XYZ file of C-alpha atoms in Angstrom:
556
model
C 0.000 0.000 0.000
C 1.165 3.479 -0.677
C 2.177 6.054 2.325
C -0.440 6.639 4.185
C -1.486 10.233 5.816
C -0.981 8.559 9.416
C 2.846 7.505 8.522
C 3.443 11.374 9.773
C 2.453 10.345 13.616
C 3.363 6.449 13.462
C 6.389 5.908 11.892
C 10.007 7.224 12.629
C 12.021 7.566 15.677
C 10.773 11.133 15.384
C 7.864 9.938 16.436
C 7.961 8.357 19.312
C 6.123 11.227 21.429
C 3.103 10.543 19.015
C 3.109 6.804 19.462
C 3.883 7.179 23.167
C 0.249 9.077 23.356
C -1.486 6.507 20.864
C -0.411 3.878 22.977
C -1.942 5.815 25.930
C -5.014 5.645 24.756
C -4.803 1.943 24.137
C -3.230 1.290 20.604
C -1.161 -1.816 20.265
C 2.503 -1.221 18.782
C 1.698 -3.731 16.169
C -1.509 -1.842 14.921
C 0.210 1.247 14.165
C 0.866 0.452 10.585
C -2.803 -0.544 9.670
C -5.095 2.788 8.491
C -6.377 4.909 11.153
C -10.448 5.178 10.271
C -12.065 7.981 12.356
C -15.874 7.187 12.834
C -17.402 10.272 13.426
C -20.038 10.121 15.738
C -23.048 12.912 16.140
C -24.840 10.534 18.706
C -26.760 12.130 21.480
C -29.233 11.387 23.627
C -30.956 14.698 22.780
C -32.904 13.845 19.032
C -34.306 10.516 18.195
C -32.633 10.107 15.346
C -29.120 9.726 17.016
C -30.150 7.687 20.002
C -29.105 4.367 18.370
C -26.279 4.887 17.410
C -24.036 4.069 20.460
C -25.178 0.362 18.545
C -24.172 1.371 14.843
C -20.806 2.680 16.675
C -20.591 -1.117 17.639
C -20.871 -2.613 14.243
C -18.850 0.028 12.364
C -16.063 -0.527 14.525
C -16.200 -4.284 14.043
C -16.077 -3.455 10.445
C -13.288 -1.259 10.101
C -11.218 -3.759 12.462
C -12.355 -7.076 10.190
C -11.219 -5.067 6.946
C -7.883 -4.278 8.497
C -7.729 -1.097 9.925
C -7.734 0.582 13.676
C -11.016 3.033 14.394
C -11.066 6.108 16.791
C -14.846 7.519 17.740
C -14.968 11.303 18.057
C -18.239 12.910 18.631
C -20.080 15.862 16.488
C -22.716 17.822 18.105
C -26.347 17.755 16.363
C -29.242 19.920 17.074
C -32.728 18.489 16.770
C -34.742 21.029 14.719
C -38.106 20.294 15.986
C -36.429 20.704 19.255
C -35.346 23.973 18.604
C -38.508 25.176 16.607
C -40.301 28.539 17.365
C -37.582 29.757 19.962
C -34.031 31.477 20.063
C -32.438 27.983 19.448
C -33.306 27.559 16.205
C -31.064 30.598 14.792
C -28.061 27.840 15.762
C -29.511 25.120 13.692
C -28.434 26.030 10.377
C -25.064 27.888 11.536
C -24.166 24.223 13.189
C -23.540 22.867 9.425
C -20.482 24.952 9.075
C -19.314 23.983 12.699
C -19.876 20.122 12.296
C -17.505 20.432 8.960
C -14.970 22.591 10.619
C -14.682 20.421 13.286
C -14.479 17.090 11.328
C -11.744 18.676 9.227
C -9.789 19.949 12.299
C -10.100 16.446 14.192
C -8.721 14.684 10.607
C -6.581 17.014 10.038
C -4.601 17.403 13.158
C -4.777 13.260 14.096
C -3.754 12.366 10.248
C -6.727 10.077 10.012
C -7.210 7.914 6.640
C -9.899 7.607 6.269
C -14.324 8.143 8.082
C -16.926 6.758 8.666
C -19.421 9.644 9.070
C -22.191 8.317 11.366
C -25.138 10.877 10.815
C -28.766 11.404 10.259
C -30.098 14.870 11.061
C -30.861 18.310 8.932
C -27.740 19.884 9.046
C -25.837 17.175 10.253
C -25.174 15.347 7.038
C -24.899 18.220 4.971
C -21.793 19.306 7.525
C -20.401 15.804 6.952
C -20.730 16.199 3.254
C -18.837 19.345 3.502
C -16.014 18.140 5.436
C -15.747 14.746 2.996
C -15.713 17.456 -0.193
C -13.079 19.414 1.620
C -10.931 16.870 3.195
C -11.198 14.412 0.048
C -9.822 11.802 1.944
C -10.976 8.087 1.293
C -14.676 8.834 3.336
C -18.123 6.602 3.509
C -21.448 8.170 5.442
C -23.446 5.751 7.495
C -27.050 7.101 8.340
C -28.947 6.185 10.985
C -32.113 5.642 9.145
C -35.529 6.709 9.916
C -38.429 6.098 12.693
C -41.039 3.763 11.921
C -44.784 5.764 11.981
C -46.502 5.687 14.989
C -49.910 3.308 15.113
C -53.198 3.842 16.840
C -56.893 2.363 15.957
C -58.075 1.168 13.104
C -54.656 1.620 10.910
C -54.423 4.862 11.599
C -50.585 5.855 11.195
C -49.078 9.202 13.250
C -45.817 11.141 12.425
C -43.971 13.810 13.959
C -44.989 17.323 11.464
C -48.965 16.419 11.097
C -49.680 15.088 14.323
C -47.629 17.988 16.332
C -46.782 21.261 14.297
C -50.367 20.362 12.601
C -52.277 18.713 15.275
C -51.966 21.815 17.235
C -53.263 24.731 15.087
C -55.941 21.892 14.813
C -56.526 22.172 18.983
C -56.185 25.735 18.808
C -58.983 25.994 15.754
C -61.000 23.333 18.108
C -61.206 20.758 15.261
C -59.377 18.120 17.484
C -60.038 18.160 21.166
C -57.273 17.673 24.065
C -57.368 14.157 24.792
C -57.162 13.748 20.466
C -53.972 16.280 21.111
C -52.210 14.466 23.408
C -52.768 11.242 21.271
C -50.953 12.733 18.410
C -48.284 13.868 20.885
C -47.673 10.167 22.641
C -47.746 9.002 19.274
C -46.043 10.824 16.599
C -42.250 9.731 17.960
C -42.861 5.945 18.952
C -38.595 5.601 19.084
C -35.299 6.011 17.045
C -34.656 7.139 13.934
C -35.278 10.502 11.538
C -38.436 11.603 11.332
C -40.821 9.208 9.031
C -41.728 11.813 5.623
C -39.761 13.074 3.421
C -38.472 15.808 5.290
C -34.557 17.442 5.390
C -33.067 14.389 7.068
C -34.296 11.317 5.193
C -34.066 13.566 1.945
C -30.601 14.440 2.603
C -30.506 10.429 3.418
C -31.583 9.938 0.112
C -29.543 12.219 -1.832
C -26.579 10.910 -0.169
C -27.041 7.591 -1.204
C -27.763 8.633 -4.752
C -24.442 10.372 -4.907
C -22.859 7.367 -4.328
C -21.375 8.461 -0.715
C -23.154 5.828 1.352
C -24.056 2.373 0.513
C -27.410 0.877 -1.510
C -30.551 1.165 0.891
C -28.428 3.055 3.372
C -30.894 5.738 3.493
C -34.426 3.904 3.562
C -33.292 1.367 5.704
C -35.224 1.976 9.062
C -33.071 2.653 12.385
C -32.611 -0.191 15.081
C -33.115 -3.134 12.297
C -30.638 -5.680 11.783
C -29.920 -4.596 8.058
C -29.004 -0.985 9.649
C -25.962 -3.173 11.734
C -24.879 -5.106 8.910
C -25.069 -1.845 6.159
C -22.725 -0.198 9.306
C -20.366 -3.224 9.490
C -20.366 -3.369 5.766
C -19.778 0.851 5.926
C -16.875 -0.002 8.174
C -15.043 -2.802 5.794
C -15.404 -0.742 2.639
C -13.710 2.626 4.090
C -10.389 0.731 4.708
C -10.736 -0.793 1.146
C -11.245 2.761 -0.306
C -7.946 3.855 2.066
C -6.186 1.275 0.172
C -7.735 2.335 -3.348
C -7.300 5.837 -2.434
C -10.906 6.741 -3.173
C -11.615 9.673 -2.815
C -15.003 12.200 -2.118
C -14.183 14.066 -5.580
C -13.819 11.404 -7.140
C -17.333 10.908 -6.572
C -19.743 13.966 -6.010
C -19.128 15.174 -9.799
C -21.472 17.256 -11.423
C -23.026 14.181 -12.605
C -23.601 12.903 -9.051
C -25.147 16.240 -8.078
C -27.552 16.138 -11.080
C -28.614 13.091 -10.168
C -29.056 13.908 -6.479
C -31.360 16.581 -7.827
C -33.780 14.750 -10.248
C -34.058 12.447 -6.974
C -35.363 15.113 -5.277
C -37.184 16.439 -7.254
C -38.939 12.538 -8.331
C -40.136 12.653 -4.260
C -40.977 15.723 -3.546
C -38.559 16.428 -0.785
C -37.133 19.235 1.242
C -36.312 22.740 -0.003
C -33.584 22.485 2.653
C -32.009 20.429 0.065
C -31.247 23.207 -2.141
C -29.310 25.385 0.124
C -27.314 21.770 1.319
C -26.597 20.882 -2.422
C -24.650 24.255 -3.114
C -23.028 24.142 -0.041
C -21.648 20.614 -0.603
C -20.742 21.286 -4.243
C -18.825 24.303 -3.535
C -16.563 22.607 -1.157
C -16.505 19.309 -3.960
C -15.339 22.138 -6.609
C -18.158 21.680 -8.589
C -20.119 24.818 -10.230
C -24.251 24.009 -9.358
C -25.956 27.418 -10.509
C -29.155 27.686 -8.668
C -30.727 27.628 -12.021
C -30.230 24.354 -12.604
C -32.687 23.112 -9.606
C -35.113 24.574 -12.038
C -34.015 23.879 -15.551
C -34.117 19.669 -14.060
C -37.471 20.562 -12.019
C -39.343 20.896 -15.541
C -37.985 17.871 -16.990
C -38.170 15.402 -14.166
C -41.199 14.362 -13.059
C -42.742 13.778 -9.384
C -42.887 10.000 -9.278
C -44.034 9.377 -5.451
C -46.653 10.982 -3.082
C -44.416 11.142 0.223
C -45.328 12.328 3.541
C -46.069 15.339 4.406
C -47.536 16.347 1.212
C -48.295 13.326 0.013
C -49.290 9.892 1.786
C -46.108 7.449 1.714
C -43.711 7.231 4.606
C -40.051 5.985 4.570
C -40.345 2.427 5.596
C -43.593 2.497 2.274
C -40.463 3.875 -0.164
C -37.894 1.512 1.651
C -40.261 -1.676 0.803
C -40.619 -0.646 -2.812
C -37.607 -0.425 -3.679
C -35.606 2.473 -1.876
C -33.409 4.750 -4.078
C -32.290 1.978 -6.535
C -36.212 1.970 -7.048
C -35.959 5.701 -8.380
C -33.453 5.724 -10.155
C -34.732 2.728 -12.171
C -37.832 4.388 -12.863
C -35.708 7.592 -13.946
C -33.164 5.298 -15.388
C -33.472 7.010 -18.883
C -32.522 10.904 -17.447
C -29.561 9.464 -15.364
C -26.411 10.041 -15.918
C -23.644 7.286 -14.697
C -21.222 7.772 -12.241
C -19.374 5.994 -9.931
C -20.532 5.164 -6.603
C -18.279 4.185 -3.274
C -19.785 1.093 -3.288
C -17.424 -0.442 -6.435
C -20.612 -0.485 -8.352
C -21.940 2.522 -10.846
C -25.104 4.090 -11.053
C -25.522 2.117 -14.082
C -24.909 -1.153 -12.453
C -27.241 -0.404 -9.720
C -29.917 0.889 -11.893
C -29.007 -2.365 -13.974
C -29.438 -4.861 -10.724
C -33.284 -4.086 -10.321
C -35.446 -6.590 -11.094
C -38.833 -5.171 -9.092
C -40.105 -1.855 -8.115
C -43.456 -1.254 -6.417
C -45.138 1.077 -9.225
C -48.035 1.903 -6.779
C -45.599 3.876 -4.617
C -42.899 4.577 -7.109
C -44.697 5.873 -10.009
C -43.176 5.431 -13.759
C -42.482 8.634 -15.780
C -45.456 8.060 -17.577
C -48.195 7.888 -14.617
C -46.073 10.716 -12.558
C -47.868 12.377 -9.653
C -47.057 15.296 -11.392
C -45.541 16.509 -14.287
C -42.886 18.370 -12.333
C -40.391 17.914 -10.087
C -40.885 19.090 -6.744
C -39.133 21.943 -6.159
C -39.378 25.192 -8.306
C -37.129 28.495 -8.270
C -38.700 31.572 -8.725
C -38.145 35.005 -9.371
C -39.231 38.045 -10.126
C -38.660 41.841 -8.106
C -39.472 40.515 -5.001
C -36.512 37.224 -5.471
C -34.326 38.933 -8.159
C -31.254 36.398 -6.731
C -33.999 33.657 -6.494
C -36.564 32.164 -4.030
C -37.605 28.704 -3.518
C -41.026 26.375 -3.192
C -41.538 23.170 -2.762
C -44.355 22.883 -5.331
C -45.234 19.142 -4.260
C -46.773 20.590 -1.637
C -48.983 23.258 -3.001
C -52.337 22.641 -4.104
C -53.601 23.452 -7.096
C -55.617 26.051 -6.097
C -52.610 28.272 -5.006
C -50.527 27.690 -7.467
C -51.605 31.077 -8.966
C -52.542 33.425 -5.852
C -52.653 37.112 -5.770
C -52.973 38.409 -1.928
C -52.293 41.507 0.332
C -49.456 41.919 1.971
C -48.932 41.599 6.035
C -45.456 42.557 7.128
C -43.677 41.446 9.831
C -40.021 41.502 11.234
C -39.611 38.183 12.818
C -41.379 34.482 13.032
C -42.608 35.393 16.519
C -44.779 38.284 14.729
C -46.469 36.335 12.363
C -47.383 33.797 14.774
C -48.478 36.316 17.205
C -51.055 37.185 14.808
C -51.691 33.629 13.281
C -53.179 32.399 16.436
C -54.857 35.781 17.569
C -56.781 35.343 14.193
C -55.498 38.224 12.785
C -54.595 36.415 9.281
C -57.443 36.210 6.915
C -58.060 34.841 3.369
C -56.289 36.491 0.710
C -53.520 37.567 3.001
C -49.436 37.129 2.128
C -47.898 36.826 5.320
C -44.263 38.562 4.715
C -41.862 37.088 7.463
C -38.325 38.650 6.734
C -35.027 39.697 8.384
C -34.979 35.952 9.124
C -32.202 35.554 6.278
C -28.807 33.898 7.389
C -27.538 37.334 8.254
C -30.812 39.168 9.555
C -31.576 35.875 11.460
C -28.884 35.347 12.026
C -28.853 31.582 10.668
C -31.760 31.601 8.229
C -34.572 30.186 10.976
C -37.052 27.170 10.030
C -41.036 28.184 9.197
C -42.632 25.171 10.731
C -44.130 26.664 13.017
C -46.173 29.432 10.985
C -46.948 27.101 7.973
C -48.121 24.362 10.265
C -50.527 26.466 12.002
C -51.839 27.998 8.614
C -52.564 24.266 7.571
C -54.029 23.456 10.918
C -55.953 26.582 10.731
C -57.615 25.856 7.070
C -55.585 28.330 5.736
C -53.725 26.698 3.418
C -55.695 27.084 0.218
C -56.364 30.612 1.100
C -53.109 32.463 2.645
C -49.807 32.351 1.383
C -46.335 33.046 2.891
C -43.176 34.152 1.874
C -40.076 34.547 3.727
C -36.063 35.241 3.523
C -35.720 32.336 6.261
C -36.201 28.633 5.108
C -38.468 26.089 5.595
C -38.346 22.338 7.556
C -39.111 19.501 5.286
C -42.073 18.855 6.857
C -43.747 22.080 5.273
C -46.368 22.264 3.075
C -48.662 25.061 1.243
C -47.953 27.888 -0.725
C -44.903 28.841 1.175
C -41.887 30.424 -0.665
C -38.678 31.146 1.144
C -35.364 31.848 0.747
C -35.796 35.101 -0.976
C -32.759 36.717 -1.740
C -31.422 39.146 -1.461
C -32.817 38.533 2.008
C -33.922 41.735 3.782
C -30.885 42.626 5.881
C -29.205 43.001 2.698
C -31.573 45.655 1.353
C -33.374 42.784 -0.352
C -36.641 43.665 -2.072
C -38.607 41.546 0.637
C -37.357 44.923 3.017
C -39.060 47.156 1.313
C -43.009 45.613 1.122
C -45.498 47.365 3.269
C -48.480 46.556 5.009
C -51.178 46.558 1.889
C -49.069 45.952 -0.916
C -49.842 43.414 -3.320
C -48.545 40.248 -3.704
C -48.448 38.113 -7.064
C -47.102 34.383 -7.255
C -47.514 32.322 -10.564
C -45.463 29.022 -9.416
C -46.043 28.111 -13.338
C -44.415 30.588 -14.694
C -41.575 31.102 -12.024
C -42.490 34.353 -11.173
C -42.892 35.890 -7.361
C -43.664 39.673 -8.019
C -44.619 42.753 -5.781
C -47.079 44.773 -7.722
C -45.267 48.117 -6.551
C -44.114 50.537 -9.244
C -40.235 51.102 -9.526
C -40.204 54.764 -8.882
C -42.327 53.811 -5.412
C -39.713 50.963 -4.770
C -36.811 53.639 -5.297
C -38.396 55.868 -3.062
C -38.802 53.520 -0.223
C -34.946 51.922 -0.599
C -33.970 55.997 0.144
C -35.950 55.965 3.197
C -35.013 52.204 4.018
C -32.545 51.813 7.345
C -30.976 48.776 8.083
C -32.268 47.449 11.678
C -29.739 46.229 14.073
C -28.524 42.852 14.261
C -30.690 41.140 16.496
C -27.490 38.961 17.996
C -24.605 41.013 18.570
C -22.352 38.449 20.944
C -21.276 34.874 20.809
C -20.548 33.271 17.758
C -23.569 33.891 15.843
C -23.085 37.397 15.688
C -19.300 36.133 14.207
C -21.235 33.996 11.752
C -23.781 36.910 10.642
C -20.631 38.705 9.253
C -19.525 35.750 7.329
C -22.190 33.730 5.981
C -23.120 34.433 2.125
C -26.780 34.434 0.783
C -29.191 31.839 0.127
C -28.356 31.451 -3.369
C -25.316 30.606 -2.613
C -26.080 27.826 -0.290
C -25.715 30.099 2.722
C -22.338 29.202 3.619
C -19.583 31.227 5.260
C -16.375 32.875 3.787
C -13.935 35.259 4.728
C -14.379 38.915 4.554
């Protein structure tokens, strides 16, 4: 095998200081020449999604150590998004992405480590270990954690986390569901480990991991706590010290052809917006060039091939049984492009291995749910860098909506007046300075676009926003507008009244304000002050780029 990255603390009389503190920790002399695999770790007992994998830890390890090489566990923090919806927490969500690949690159970096194992399954969890992989591009493999089975009650009935919480309790407050039906949905709608069951930012990041090729076939359907999640992490394990000895690399892998794919994926299920800020984040530290545009140019040739939770009616373990990701890209065989995968096998080859997809959940391309992909760009003068919906979940009805504007400066705002009843029919809520600078860190909606499904709004009321939306959204809700407001964005400049014009058709978000009036206003405009001015989030508001851009951070 060729010199590996570790030689520099292992070999040499030079040195023997480094050995000396390997051994401390409990390294045998004679293991020192085998690859050093760090498994990165972002268990916690704080989000269900993470709780098992103390037990994936297990069989990764065992892995690693049957394929020949020695592991180290170091832990990444995660936040839990639903956890820190609707409060000052989530502002650190997002922002955590860039921290979680900093640190993985500063723990491989200064130990000289091989080769990971990224052991993830959160929102911006395995984005961040995306990141780091495209940076480091050292021989790397991710390992999710899968997702939660659906919660059961009477007669069938199936619960999950966004309906039967976010949804279930604009429901109580509307008195359409009463309190003992509430706390149902609340005992149910988590019954143990794993991501939450739709197609939200976790399993769709899941999803478009495994399509790149960066994690192993049915890594990403396969639920949490089942024996094929041990043996995918023991098998996870075994390949990364084969790719240390292949010198397989990340680059070698997310190509532009990878991300394409990754998007016409997305776009075939319907899944999280989240996805596009994730993508460009990932691609710019892969070196590849992913213009926002081309979320859109794919979105009108790929069609929507699965209803998935929560716009549609499938949950994970429904896509896992039909046929997982292999399943999609059979059925979109003909509009993928090959590539290789980390698995020794290409997409072709994968594609080529299918012998059965369930057609009832995984639609072909010509009985598509839709036409369309799921996710459109739009712009116009109110989103002249771009703003995006998740069209999957929009009825028909609002597709083309035309509404009066109601302004406010934060989330807490809106939902101030969404549960005082002070949102009617034909409104646009406006929620802005919620951008990753004005935030700072580009806050989740789940909150206010829950409660305007729960209150019956959602064929009537539309919302737009410079902050971002969970996966778990649904309704004519468009966000990442950009420029976002704290830049002088177009979104900063609506007032109470105006109206509002979205044609998701046609692309087009537009504020029906004459330019001289817009001019006028942009004189008279002052930009507030930040609403975090210490810790590191105020550091990160200085840094972090626009939406557009993937929202990631770069020096001044």
């Amino acid at each position: 095998m060729a010199p590996k990255r570790s030689d520099v603390i292992t070999q040499g009389f030079e040195r023997t200081p480094h050995r000396a503190l390997l051994k401390g920790t409990g390294v045998p002399g004679e293991q020192m020449d085998k690859p050093f695999i760090g498994i990165a770790s972002s268990f916690t007992d704080l989000i269900p999604g993470h709780i098992g994998m103390r037990d994936l830890e297990r069989f990764i390890e065992k892995g690693v150590h049957t394929g020949g090489g020695f592991s180290f566990i170091f832990g990444i923090p995660g936040v839990c998004d639903g956890i820190a919806m609707g409060h000052r927490g989530m502002h650190y969500s997002l922002p955590t992405r860039e921290l979680i690949a900093d640190m993985i690159e500063s723990v491989a970096e200064a130990h000289r480590l091989d080769g990971l194992v990224l052991l993830t399954n959160c929102d911006k969890i395995t984005p961040g270990m995306l990141m780091a992989a495209a940076r480091l591009d050292i021989p790397c493999i991710v390992v999710t954690a899968g997702p939660m089975m659906t919660g059961r009650g009477a007669e069938g009935r199936r619960y999950s986390f966004v309906s039967d919480t976010f949804e279930a309790m604009a429901q109580y407050k509307a008195g359409v569901i009463d309190e003992q039906q509430l706390q149902v949905c609340e005992d149910k709608a988590c019954p143990g480990a794993g991501s939450c069951q739709g197609l939200f930012t976790a399993n769709t990041m899941a999803i478009l991991t495994e399509t790149m090729g960066m994690s192993l076939m049915r890594c990403a359907t396969t639920p949490a706590v089942s024996a094929d999640k041990r043996r995918l992490a023991f098998a996870s394990g075994q390949r990364v010290v084969q790719l240390v000895r292949d010198n397989i690399t990340p680059r070698q892998i997310m190509t532009r052809a990878a991300f394409e794919n990754a998007i016409r994926i997305d776009l075939a299920l319907g899944g999280s917006s989240n996805t596009v800020l994730h993508l460009l984040a990932v691609a710019r530290e892969a070196g590849v060039d992913l213009p926002l545009e081309v979320f859109d140019e794919l979105g009108r040739q790929t069609p929507q091939l699965a209803s998935m939770n929560p716009g549609g009616k499938y949950f994970m373990e429904d896509l896992d049984a039909a046929g997982g990701v292999s399943g999609v890209l059979y059925q979109l065989r003909d509009r993928i492009a090959d590539n290789p995968t980390l698995s020794g096998l290409t997409i072709r080859q994968i594609i080529d291995s299918i012998s059965e997809v369930d057609e009832e959940i995984i639609q072909p391309v010509d009985r598509p749910v839709r036409p369309e992909g799921g996710i459109a760009v739009l712009f116009g003068n109110l989103a002249p860098k771009g703003a995006i919906v998740k069209q999957s979940g929009v009825s028909e009805k609002m597709m083309n909506f035309e509404g009066r504007a109601r302004c406010f400066d934060s989330e807490e705002e809106a939902m101030k007046a969404l549960m005082g009843g002070d949102v009617k029919a034909g409104d646009v809520v406006v929620i802005r300075y919620e951008g990753p600078k004005g935030g700072p860190g580009m806050r989740e909606m789940l909150a206010p676009t829950a409660t305007l499904m729960g209150l019956g709004l959602g064929d009537s009321v539309a919302l737009i926003t410079d902050g971002r939306f969970s996966g778990g959204t649904r309704g004519p809700c468009i966000g990442h507008i950009s420029p976002e407001a704290a830049q002088g964005g177009p979104i900063a400049l609506v007032q109470e009244g105006d109206r509002i014009k979205l044609d998701i058709p046609n692309r087009r978000l537009e504020l029906d304000v004459d330019d001289e009036t817009l001019a006028e206003r942009r004189r008279n405009w002052t930009k507030p002050e930040p609403k975090i001015k210490t810790g590191w989030l105020a550091r990160y508001a200085s840094v972090v780029t626009s939406a557009y851009t993937g929202a990631v951070t770069k020096a001044e």
